[in-house]
Amino acid sequence: MVQFLEGVKHLCAAVLNCCDADLYKQPRGLEDPEALARETVFSVSEIEALYELFKKISSAVIDDGLINKEEFQLALFKTNKKESLFADRVFDLFDTKHNGILDFEEFARALSVFHPNAPIDDKIDFSFQLYDLKQQGFIERQEVKQMVVATLAESGMNLSDDVIESIIDKTFEEADTKHDGKIDKEEWRSLVLRHPSLLKNMTLQYLKDITTTFPSFVFHSQVDDT
Amino acid sequence: MPSNLNAFDIISFSPGFDLSGLFEENDRKKEVRFTSRQPASTIISKLRDIAKRLKLKIDKKDGGLLKMEGLKEGRKGVLSIDAEIFEVTPNFHLVEVKKSSGDTLEFQKIMKQDMRPALKDIVWTWQGEQQQQEQQDLQPSHVPQLQVVSPPQDS
């Protein structure tokens, strides 16, 4: 009797799969929320709620279940007309598969680092990589200058080159304890532990309330509880 | 003394690095920033004036932080606003004005209708907006003790 039921179950599954593949060209969808929850600081409910946000962002331009650079810019700045050195850097860091698009897994794993409960070491790592523009394993003075100039330009602020140079001088004086003209991971870590406000962008309080911001996740929930 | 900004502080003010945009609607911003070419003391006294006029209780904390609090309960409790002044150079400051409690819409209304117009003569640029006035320093910069620097105004 049990075997018969098993057989029926298999038959149904095969039929459904067949129809699924042909009739619906679905994006991969939320395949395994529990697995993602295990590997991030999110709970299963938070993963499901995050998926609602992901769906919203990823369908803005092309409804393919993936976030491309334009959709990312649109979500961040509410306009796709805004080029930003920093948004590019962030996108690249999210894109761990290096294929120019973000799937939900990459999205969730990256945002996990921004959760208030994420370990501070993860935040320190991520921010270091963010500022290491050329990805050489250290932050050069030239990279810092480039970022300062870009930020000031973005905000319509104009400071003379002298002033910018002196700000960077002061920063390196404090941060570059090995005096080699660059800031390595260790020096970054010490700097940030002395100035915790430098990590403020690495925490998004919104992530703590995500299940209340996107309550519709309960309608699509694949799990029983918690 | 307002806190000193290092290069990474400045960089962290970039909207590109601020992922809260993913969660916020554009018009629900809880904070605004502006730059000023005035010395900190001028900025502080300007904010004090505004607070007094708007009947906000003002409390100056250490490190360039001013806490302003409404006296009446609004839609979501009392509206509290923090204004934090950061020094880039002694004559270039970045000021962050943010809602610390209360209703975001009330915060935005008070910013738009009251604070922004009142701050006009000390603001150099509002973050996210191009520099509006070709305003040369109309105010005299730090004038040493007794010297009369400006030419006599007769004619």
XYZ file of N, CA, C and O in Angstrom, chain A residues 22-209:
752
model
N 7.484 23.441 -19.060
C 7.010 23.974 -20.338
C 6.159 25.225 -20.192
O 6.375 26.201 -20.893
N 5.194 25.172 -19.295
C 4.250 26.277 -19.244
C 4.792 27.517 -18.544
O 4.468 28.632 -18.906
N 5.607 27.311 -17.505
C 6.068 28.473 -16.765
C 7.570 28.626 -16.912
O 8.316 27.781 -16.496
N 7.967 29.754 -17.507
C 9.423 29.978 -17.509
C 9.742 30.756 -16.253
O 10.091 31.924 -16.288
N 9.574 30.097 -15.101
C 9.770 30.776 -13.828
C 11.234 31.016 -13.555
O 12.062 30.205 -13.916
N 11.516 32.093 -12.877
C 12.877 32.234 -12.349
C 13.058 31.164 -11.280
O 12.067 30.573 -10.851
N 14.269 30.941 -10.849
C 14.512 29.823 -9.952
C 13.677 29.918 -8.684
O 13.344 28.945 -8.084
N 13.355 31.155 -8.307
C 12.503 31.265 -7.130
C 13.251 30.960 -5.860
O 14.442 30.707 -5.849
N 12.530 30.994 -4.769
C 13.152 30.789 -3.482
C 13.266 29.289 -3.234
O 12.339 28.640 -2.761
N 14.412 28.756 -3.566
C 14.528 27.307 -3.549
C 14.678 26.715 -2.174
O 14.020 25.761 -1.823
N 15.569 27.244 -1.396
C 15.827 26.599 -0.116
C 16.056 27.628 0.980
O 17.200 27.885 1.364
N 14.953 28.194 1.474
C 15.119 29.256 2.482
C 15.837 28.779 3.733
O 16.586 29.537 4.346
N 15.620 27.509 4.103
C 16.288 27.039 5.322
C 17.800 27.019 5.160
O 18.533 27.372 6.080
N 18.246 26.604 3.995
C 19.693 26.541 3.765
C 20.297 27.938 3.848
O 21.320 28.155 4.497
N 19.634 28.903 3.201
C 20.142 30.267 3.248
C 20.113 30.812 4.667
O 21.017 31.516 5.097
N 19.055 30.455 5.402
C 18.953 30.930 6.780
C 20.104 30.367 7.612
O 20.697 31.050 8.435
N 20.443 29.119 7.344
C 21.559 28.511 8.082
C 22.868 29.223 7.787
O 23.714 29.358 8.651
N 23.036 29.658 6.557
C 24.328 30.223 6.179
C 24.428 31.743 6.311
O 25.443 32.336 5.961
N 23.370 32.355 6.799
C 23.395 33.806 7.005
C 22.877 34.088 8.409
O 22.516 33.156 9.127
N 22.802 35.362 8.799
C 22.264 35.643 10.128
C 20.741 35.783 10.109
O 20.123 36.054 11.111
N 20.154 35.610 8.933
C 18.705 35.767 8.823
C 17.978 34.519 9.313
O 18.461 33.403 9.180
N 16.770 34.738 9.832
C 15.908 33.610 10.152
C 15.198 33.232 8.851
O 15.254 33.979 7.872
N 14.512 32.109 8.870
C 13.808 31.690 7.654
C 12.758 32.719 7.242
O 12.637 33.062 6.060
N 12.020 33.236 8.207
C 11.020 34.260 7.884
C 11.658 35.492 7.279
O 11.122 36.099 6.358
N 12.798 35.879 7.818
C 13.494 37.045 7.286
C 13.958 36.791 5.858
O 13.888 37.670 5.009
N 14.412 35.576 5.585
C 14.819 35.233 4.221
C 13.623 35.357 3.285
O 13.720 35.907 2.194
N 12.487 34.856 3.734
C 11.296 34.923 2.884
C 10.868 36.363 2.653
O 10.473 36.743 1.550
N 10.955 37.185 3.701
C 10.593 38.599 3.558
C 11.587 39.302 2.634
O 11.216 40.108 1.782
N 12.851 38.959 2.784
C 13.896 39.540 1.942
C 13.642 39.188 0.482
O 13.894 39.982 -0.420
N 13.119 37.995 0.275
C 12.820 37.562 -1.088
C 11.745 38.437 -1.717
O 11.766 38.689 -2.919
N 10.806 38.914 -0.893
C 9.782 39.823 -1.417
C 10.443 41.106 -1.917
O 10.098 41.637 -2.978
N 11.406 41.610 -1.154
C 12.126 42.813 -1.569
C 12.898 42.529 -2.855
O 12.903 43.319 -3.790
N 13.540 41.376 -2.889
C 14.316 40.990 -4.059
C 13.435 40.956 -5.308
O 13.823 41.443 -6.371
N 12.248 40.388 -5.159
C 11.346 40.286 -6.318
C 10.986 41.671 -6.830
O 10.946 41.908 -8.037
N 10.751 42.567 -5.882
C 10.379 43.938 -6.262
C 11.506 44.590 -7.060
O 11.291 45.162 -8.118
N 12.720 44.486 -6.537
C 13.857 45.141 -7.185
C 14.186 44.478 -8.525
O 14.474 45.153 -9.518
N 14.134 43.140 -8.547
C 14.607 42.433 -9.738
C 13.630 42.466 -10.892
O 13.962 42.068 -11.996
N 12.404 42.942 -10.623
C 11.453 42.977 -11.739
C 11.287 44.374 -12.297
O 10.480 44.605 -13.179
N 12.061 45.330 -11.779
C 11.869 46.732 -12.149
C 12.100 47.014 -13.626
O 11.371 47.787 -14.230
N 13.120 46.407 -14.198
C 13.418 46.693 -15.606
C 13.159 45.451 -16.461
O 12.406 45.482 -17.418
N 13.819 44.349 -16.064
C 13.589 43.082 -16.772
C 13.068 42.087 -15.750
O 13.721 41.828 -14.734
N 11.928 41.512 -16.023
C 11.335 40.615 -15.044
C 11.900 39.216 -15.191
O 11.263 38.307 -15.728
N 13.134 39.050 -14.709
C 13.799 37.759 -14.915
C 14.284 37.139 -13.618
O 15.072 36.202 -13.630
N 13.852 37.702 -12.494
C 14.263 37.134 -11.217
C 15.719 37.393 -10.879
O 16.301 36.712 -10.039
N 16.318 38.356 -11.554
C 17.726 38.685 -11.282
C 17.870 40.198 -11.254
O 17.140 40.915 -11.942
N 18.814 40.665 -10.468
C 19.041 42.116 -10.393
C 20.242 42.459 -11.257
O 21.359 41.978 -11.007
N 20.004 43.301 -12.257
C 21.153 43.776 -13.035
C 21.583 45.138 -12.500
O 20.933 45.707 -11.621
N 22.683 45.657 -13.038
C 23.240 46.900 -12.503
C 22.233 48.031 -12.540
O 22.113 48.806 -11.587
N 21.479 48.119 -13.618
C 20.511 49.205 -13.752
C 19.422 49.116 -12.679
O 19.048 50.126 -12.075
N 18.937 47.911 -12.429
C 17.903 47.721 -11.413
C 18.448 48.053 -10.029
O 17.737 48.572 -9.168
N 19.719 47.757 -9.829
C 20.354 48.044 -8.545
C 20.419 49.551 -8.326
O 20.061 50.050 -7.263
N 20.873 50.263 -9.367
C 20.938 51.725 -9.268
C 19.554 52.320 -9.037
O 19.382 53.248 -8.261
N 18.584 51.765 -9.746
C 17.212 52.241 -9.617
C 16.725 52.081 -8.187
O 16.111 52.973 -7.604
N 17.024 50.936 -7.603
C 16.574 50.665 -6.237
C 17.257 51.585 -5.235
O 16.647 52.068 -4.282
N 18.547 51.855 -5.473
C 19.293 52.680 -4.528
C 18.965 54.151 -4.634
O 18.779 54.836 -3.642
N 18.945 54.637 -5.867
C 18.835 56.079 -6.064
C 17.477 56.511 -6.591
O 17.243 57.684 -6.770
N 16.610 55.561 -6.845
C 15.295 55.840 -7.423
C 15.422 56.436 -8.820
O 14.518 57.040 -9.338
N 16.596 56.312 -9.415
C 16.771 56.731 -10.803
C 17.885 55.877 -11.381
O 18.836 55.541 -10.685
N 17.740 55.494 -12.633
C 18.810 54.701 -13.226
C 19.798 55.593 -13.948
O 20.678 55.126 -14.639
N 19.617 56.914 -13.748
C 20.499 57.836 -14.455
C 21.738 58.159 -13.637
O 22.511 59.009 -14.005
N 21.848 57.540 -12.478
C 22.925 57.983 -11.613
C 24.067 56.977 -11.591
O 23.917 55.863 -11.119
N 25.175 57.387 -12.134
C 26.377 56.561 -12.083
C 27.050 56.833 -10.754
O 27.110 57.963 -10.309
N 27.534 55.822 -10.147
C 28.216 56.051 -8.875
C 29.335 55.041 -8.700
O 29.118 53.840 -8.786
N 30.509 55.566 -8.441
C 31.686 54.727 -8.205
C 31.397 53.738 -7.091
O 31.748 52.568 -7.156
N 30.694 54.234 -6.083
C 30.477 53.426 -4.899
C 29.423 52.360 -5.130
O 29.590 51.212 -4.741
N 28.331 52.750 -5.790
C 27.293 51.764 -6.072
C 27.878 50.650 -6.934
O 27.550 49.479 -6.757
N 28.787 51.032 -7.841
C 29.456 50.018 -8.673
C 30.253 49.058 -7.811
O 30.215 47.846 -7.995
N 31.008 49.628 -6.869
C 31.835 48.805 -5.973
C 30.949 47.849 -5.180
O 31.249 46.670 -5.042
N 29.860 48.395 -4.640
C 28.963 47.574 -3.830
C 28.392 46.448 -4.682
O 28.399 45.287 -4.271
N 27.947 46.797 -5.869
C 27.381 45.780 -6.774
C 28.407 44.680 -7.034
O 28.091 43.493 -6.974
N 29.639 45.080 -7.341
C 30.679 44.091 -7.625
C 30.927 43.168 -6.442
O 31.163 41.972 -6.620
N 30.883 43.728 -5.245
C 31.112 42.886 -4.076
C 29.957 41.928 -3.814
O 30.153 40.816 -3.344
N 28.753 42.374 -4.144
C 27.598 41.488 -4.002
C 27.711 40.341 -5.012
O 27.306 39.225 -4.751
N 28.239 40.671 -6.192
C 28.277 39.740 -7.318
C 29.417 38.740 -7.192
O 30.373 38.764 -7.967
N 29.302 37.840 -6.225
C 30.398 36.909 -5.951
C 30.620 35.917 -7.090
O 31.694 35.343 -7.202
N 29.611 35.708 -7.928
C 29.804 34.804 -9.059
C 30.379 35.522 -10.275
O 30.645 34.901 -11.295
N 30.560 36.835 -10.132
C 31.184 37.629 -11.197
C 30.556 37.443 -12.563
O 31.242 37.239 -13.569
N 29.230 37.500 -12.586
C 28.587 37.378 -13.893
C 27.734 38.600 -14.234
O 26.880 38.554 -15.109
N 27.933 39.697 -13.502
C 27.238 40.952 -13.827
C 25.794 41.024 -13.395
O 25.118 41.997 -13.684
N 25.293 39.991 -12.735
C 23.930 40.046 -12.223
C 23.883 39.443 -10.820
O 24.752 38.658 -10.449
N 22.854 39.828 -10.075
C 22.724 39.313 -8.724
C 21.533 38.375 -8.631
O 20.392 38.769 -8.932
N 21.790 37.138 -8.208
C 20.653 36.268 -7.924
C 20.318 36.396 -6.442
O 21.025 37.076 -5.693
N 19.257 35.730 -6.020
C 18.804 35.952 -4.653
C 19.843 35.502 -3.632
O 20.022 36.125 -2.591
N 20.533 34.455 -3.943
C 21.537 33.945 -3.015
C 22.617 34.985 -2.734
O 22.966 35.254 -1.594
N 23.128 35.587 -3.813
C 24.162 36.612 -3.661
C 23.610 37.801 -2.880
O 24.282 38.363 -2.017
N 22.377 38.172 -3.220
C 21.711 39.296 -2.572
C 21.599 39.057 -1.064
O 21.992 39.885 -0.240
N 21.092 37.875 -0.703
C 20.884 37.567 0.710
C 22.195 37.446 1.466
O 22.337 37.947 2.587
N 23.165 36.775 0.875
C 24.450 36.598 1.554
C 25.131 37.932 1.802
O 25.699 38.155 2.865
N 25.078 38.813 0.819
C 25.727 40.115 0.983
C 24.997 40.948 2.028
O 25.625 41.546 2.904
N 23.668 40.971 1.949
C 22.921 41.789 2.907
C 23.047 41.270 4.333
O 22.914 42.011 5.295
N 23.328 39.992 4.453
C 23.519 39.410 5.779
C 24.605 40.156 6.558
O 24.509 40.342 7.773
N 25.617 40.604 5.847
C 26.724 41.313 6.497
C 26.246 42.641 7.088
O 26.818 43.141 8.051
N 25.158 43.193 6.515
C 24.656 44.489 6.958
C 23.651 44.377 8.099
O 23.175 45.379 8.616
N 23.322 43.162 8.454
C 22.357 42.963 9.532
C 22.983 43.452 10.839
O 24.173 43.251 11.063
N 22.168 44.069 11.713
C 22.727 44.516 12.992
C 23.395 43.397 13.793
O 24.324 43.649 14.558
N 22.934 42.160 13.602
C 23.532 41.052 14.354
C 24.734 40.401 13.687
O 25.285 39.449 14.217
N 25.116 40.876 12.524
C 26.245 40.233 11.836
C 27.533 40.524 12.602
O 27.685 41.577 13.213
N 28.487 39.592 12.569
C 29.747 39.805 13.304
C 30.507 41.003 12.756
O 30.554 41.218 11.542
N 31.095 41.764 13.652
C 31.761 42.987 13.239
C 32.941 42.702 12.303
O 33.246 43.485 11.412
N 33.547 41.540 12.458
C 34.657 41.188 11.576
C 34.205 41.097 10.123
O 34.944 41.465 9.220
N 32.999 40.604 9.923
C 32.471 40.548 8.553
C 32.298 41.946 7.993
O 32.548 42.210 6.823
N 31.833 42.852 8.864
C 31.629 44.231 8.411
C 32.977 44.889 8.115
O 33.111 45.653 7.148
N 33.953 44.588 8.939
C 35.284 45.168 8.723
C 35.855 44.652 7.402
O 36.400 45.412 6.606
N 35.727 43.361 7.146
C 36.195 42.760 5.898
C 35.533 43.383 4.681
O 36.194 43.758 3.725
N 34.203 43.432 4.757
C 33.444 43.937 3.608
C 33.833 45.371 3.295
O 34.081 45.728 2.142
N 33.891 46.210 4.319
C 34.199 47.617 4.087
C 35.621 47.774 3.555
O 35.888 48.605 2.698
N 36.528 46.942 4.028
C 37.902 47.001 3.520
C 37.910 46.692 2.019
O 38.543 47.395 1.227
N 37.217 45.651 1.648
C 37.177 45.287 0.232
C 36.500 46.366 -0.612
O 36.863 46.593 -1.760
N 35.535 47.010 -0.012
C 34.823 48.084 -0.706
C 35.769 49.208 -1.090
O 35.752 49.725 -2.198
N 36.620 49.587 -0.162
C 37.523 50.717 -0.382
C 38.776 50.328 -1.146
O 39.484 51.186 -1.656
N 39.062 49.044 -1.200
C 40.226 48.561 -1.922
C 39.855 48.490 -3.403
O 39.645 47.412 -3.955
N 39.792 49.659 -4.023
C 39.240 49.767 -5.378
C 39.909 48.840 -6.380
O 39.254 48.244 -7.214
N 41.236 48.746 -6.288
C 41.935 47.925 -7.280
C 42.106 46.493 -6.798
O 42.734 45.680 -7.467
N 41.528 46.202 -5.663
C 41.562 44.855 -5.093
C 42.968 44.299 -4.997
O 43.267 43.178 -5.468
N 43.835 45.093 -4.414
C 45.223 44.649 -4.281
C 45.520 44.134 -2.890
O 46.634 43.747 -2.596
N 44.516 44.187 -2.001
C 44.769 43.733 -0.638
C 45.215 44.854 0.283
O 45.504 44.630 1.443
N 45.274 46.060 -0.261
C 45.544 47.210 0.601
C 44.897 48.446 -0.024
O 44.599 48.463 -1.214
N 44.690 49.450 0.795
C 44.060 50.685 0.329
C 45.157 51.718 0.133
O 45.845 52.101 1.079
N 45.293 52.152 -1.090
C 46.356 53.103 -1.409
C 45.866 54.521 -1.224
O 44.681 54.800 -1.351
N 46.801 55.430 -1.050
C 46.482 56.836 -0.922
C 45.698 57.348 -2.144
O 44.747 58.100 -2.024
N 46.113 56.897 -3.297
C 45.479 57.330 -4.539
C 44.005 56.912 -4.581
O 43.145 57.641 -5.047
N 43.742 55.712 -4.067
C 42.367 55.213 -4.030
C 41.530 56.057 -3.071
O 40.391 56.395 -3.347
N 42.118 56.414 -1.944
C 41.406 57.236 -0.971
C 41.076 58.593 -1.592
O 39.954 59.084 -1.489
N 42.073 59.153 -2.268
C 41.835 60.456 -2.887
C 40.718 60.364 -3.923
O 39.827 61.215 -3.966
N 40.774 59.333 -4.728
C 39.749 59.155 -5.753
C 38.353 59.099 -5.133
O 37.405 59.707 -5.623
N 38.244 58.379 -4.028
C 36.940 58.250 -3.390
C 36.491 59.549 -2.733
O 35.308 59.888 -2.787
N 37.423 60.263 -2.126
C 37.058 61.533 -1.499
C 36.576 62.518 -2.566
O 35.531 63.149 -2.419
N 37.334 62.596 -3.643
C 36.966 63.518 -4.719
C 35.601 63.141 -5.300
O 34.755 64.009 -5.531
N 35.379 61.849 -5.508
C 34.091 61.402 -6.048
C 32.951 61.742 -5.102
O 31.881 62.186 -5.532
N 33.133 61.533 -3.821
C 32.089 61.841 -2.845
C 31.775 63.326 -2.834
O 30.619 63.727 -2.830
N 32.804 64.141 -2.812
C 32.586 65.584 -2.782
C 31.858 66.030 -4.044
O 30.934 66.839 -3.981
N 32.262 65.476 -5.180
C 31.607 65.849 -6.440
C 30.137 65.459 -6.425
O 29.274 66.218 -6.836
N 29.853 64.273 -5.919
C 28.474 63.793 -5.825
C 27.603 64.717 -5.014
O 26.412 64.855 -5.263
N 28.202 65.284 -3.973
C 27.427 66.129 -3.075
C 27.493 67.594 -3.459
O 27.032 68.438 -2.708
N 28.107 67.885 -4.583
C 28.197 69.281 -5.002
C 29.114 70.102 -4.120
O 29.032 71.320 -4.063
N 29.996 69.435 -3.385
C 30.921 70.168 -2.515
C 32.233 70.348 -3.240
O 32.734 69.435 -3.868
N 32.774 71.521 -3.081
C 34.024 71.811 -3.739
C 35.091 72.158 -2.733
O 34.972 73.134 -2.020
N 36.098 71.359 -2.654
C 37.205 71.711 -1.777
C 38.461 71.790 -2.625
O 38.613 71.031 -3.579
N 39.365 72.660 -2.257
C 40.588 72.793 -3.050
C 41.442 71.550 -2.874
O 41.317 70.823 -1.880
N 42.305 71.334 -3.847
C 43.177 70.170 -3.801
C 44.035 70.163 -2.543
O 44.253 69.117 -1.931
N 44.503 71.357 -2.147
C 45.306 71.471 -0.914
C 44.562 70.926 0.285
O 45.104 70.174 1.096
N 43.318 71.357 0.397
C 42.534 70.937 1.555
C 42.327 69.436 1.534
O 42.470 68.755 2.552
N 42.022 68.914 0.347
C 41.820 67.467 0.232
C 43.086 66.717 0.617
O 43.059 65.754 1.388
N 44.213 67.185 0.091
C 45.490 66.542 0.414
C 45.749 66.568 1.911
O 46.207 65.575 2.493
N 45.427 67.685 2.557
C 45.742 67.732 3.989
C 44.822 66.831 4.798
O 45.225 66.252 5.802
N 43.576 66.674 4.331
C 42.672 65.750 5.027
C 43.203 64.326 4.897
O 43.218 63.551 5.856
N 43.674 63.988 3.695
C 44.191 62.634 3.481
C 45.492 62.426 4.268
O 45.717 61.357 4.843
N 46.318 63.472 4.317
C 47.534 63.396 5.132
C 47.196 63.009 6.559
O 47.771 62.086 7.131
N 46.233 63.749 7.111
C 45.872 63.502 8.516
C 45.344 62.084 8.690
O 45.655 61.412 9.665
N 44.545 61.651 7.720
C 43.972 60.310 7.813
C 45.064 59.256 7.801
O 45.058 58.332 8.609
N 46.004 59.395 6.877
C 47.071 58.406 6.775
C 47.999 58.446 7.975
O 48.487 57.413 8.441
N 48.206 59.637 8.498
C 49.019 59.744 9.709
C 48.453 58.865 10.804
O 49.178 58.187 11.519
N 47.139 58.902 10.901
C 46.528 58.131 11.966
C 46.418 56.649 11.616
O 46.656 55.780 12.451
N 46.061 56.381 10.353
C 45.757 54.997 9.996
C 46.985 54.176 9.632
O 47.082 53.003 9.978
N 47.926 54.796 8.930
C 49.059 54.046 8.375
C 50.164 53.872 9.404
O 51.232 54.476 9.304
N 49.920 53.016 10.378
C 50.870 52.875 11.478
C 52.175 52.224 11.050
O 53.189 52.353 11.720
N 52.154 51.511 9.926
C 53.409 50.901 9.450
C 54.173 51.838 8.525
O 55.265 51.504 8.080
N 53.584 52.986 8.251
C 54.258 54.011 7.441
C 54.751 53.503 6.102
O 55.887 53.762 5.703
N 53.898 52.771 5.407
C 54.330 52.298 4.084
C 53.463 52.893 2.978
O 53.460 52.407 1.863
N 52.714 53.936 3.311
C 51.924 54.622 2.294
C 50.648 53.904 1.921
O 49.922 54.340 1.035
N 50.348 52.793 2.572
C 49.088 52.133 2.293
C 48.472 51.592 3.589
O 49.157 51.437 4.593
N 47.184 51.340 3.499
C 46.461 50.854 4.670
C 46.126 49.394 4.428
O 45.369 49.066 3.502
N 46.687 48.510 5.237
C 46.373 47.093 5.044
C 45.208 46.699 5.958
O 44.703 47.515 6.735
N 44.807 45.460 5.849
C 43.627 45.001 6.580
C 43.749 45.219 8.078
O 42.817 45.659 8.742
N 44.927 44.960 8.627
C 45.149 45.130 10.064
C 45.001 46.583 10.486
O 44.387 46.897 11.501
N 45.614 47.471 9.704
C 45.563 48.893 10.031
C 44.125 49.394 9.916
O 43.670 50.218 10.707
N 43.412 48.865 8.925
C 42.010 49.247 8.752
C 41.208 48.844 9.980
O 40.430 49.607 10.542
N 41.430 47.627 10.410
C 40.760 47.094 11.570
C 40.987 47.983 12.788
O 40.047 48.353 13.493
N 42.253 48.348 13.069
C 42.525 49.209 14.228
C 41.843 50.550 14.103
O 41.298 51.078 15.066
N 41.874 51.099 12.888
C 41.269 52.411 12.678
C 39.779 52.374 12.979
O 39.234 53.225 13.672
N 39.136 51.339 12.462
C 37.698 51.226 12.610
C 37.289 50.948 14.058
O 36.275 51.435 14.543
N 38.123 50.184 14.755
C 37.800 49.916 16.158
C 37.956 51.193 16.997
O 37.239 51.383 17.969
N 38.828 52.072 16.551
C 38.956 53.364 17.250
C 37.842 54.332 16.842
O 37.476 55.226 17.589
N 37.362 54.199 15.602
C 36.322 55.106 15.098
C 35.146 54.300 14.572
O 34.989 54.164 13.362
N 34.334 53.769 15.460
C 33.241 52.898 15.023
C 32.271 53.555 14.034
O 31.630 52.866 13.262
N 32.199 54.871 14.042
C 31.271 55.519 13.112
C 31.666 55.274 11.656
O 30.862 55.414 10.760
N 32.905 54.868 11.425
C 33.321 54.577 10.053
C 32.577 53.376 9.491
O 32.549 53.177 8.287
N 32.019 52.578 10.369
C 31.297 51.394 9.905
C 29.791 51.622 9.864
O 29.035 50.677 9.659
N 29.379 52.854 10.053
C 27.930 53.031 10.182
C 27.143 52.604 8.951
O 26.045 52.101 9.073
N 27.716 52.740 7.778
C 27.018 52.286 6.572
C 26.946 50.775 6.452
O 26.258 50.253 5.585
N 27.680 50.087 7.328
C 27.694 48.628 7.248
C 26.570 47.992 8.047
O 26.506 46.764 8.131
N 25.721 48.806 8.641
C 24.589 48.242 9.389
C 23.299 48.887 8.926
O 23.190 50.108 8.895
N 22.356 48.064 8.542
C 21.053 48.554 8.106
C 20.015 48.098 9.111
O 19.638 46.926 9.134
N 19.540 49.034 9.919
C 18.536 48.686 10.928
C 17.285 48.097 10.279
O 16.607 47.270 10.870
N 17.037 48.521 9.046
C 15.857 48.037 8.330
C 15.789 46.515 8.273
O 14.732 45.925 8.191
N 16.967 45.884 8.265
C 16.992 44.423 8.117
C 16.395 43.737 9.336
O 15.883 42.632 9.248
N 16.434 44.453 10.469
C 15.870 43.841 11.674
C 14.347 43.794 11.582
O 13.725 42.929 12.169
N 13.775 44.769 10.849
C 12.314 44.850 10.790
C 11.752 44.342 9.496
O 10.626 44.644 9.141
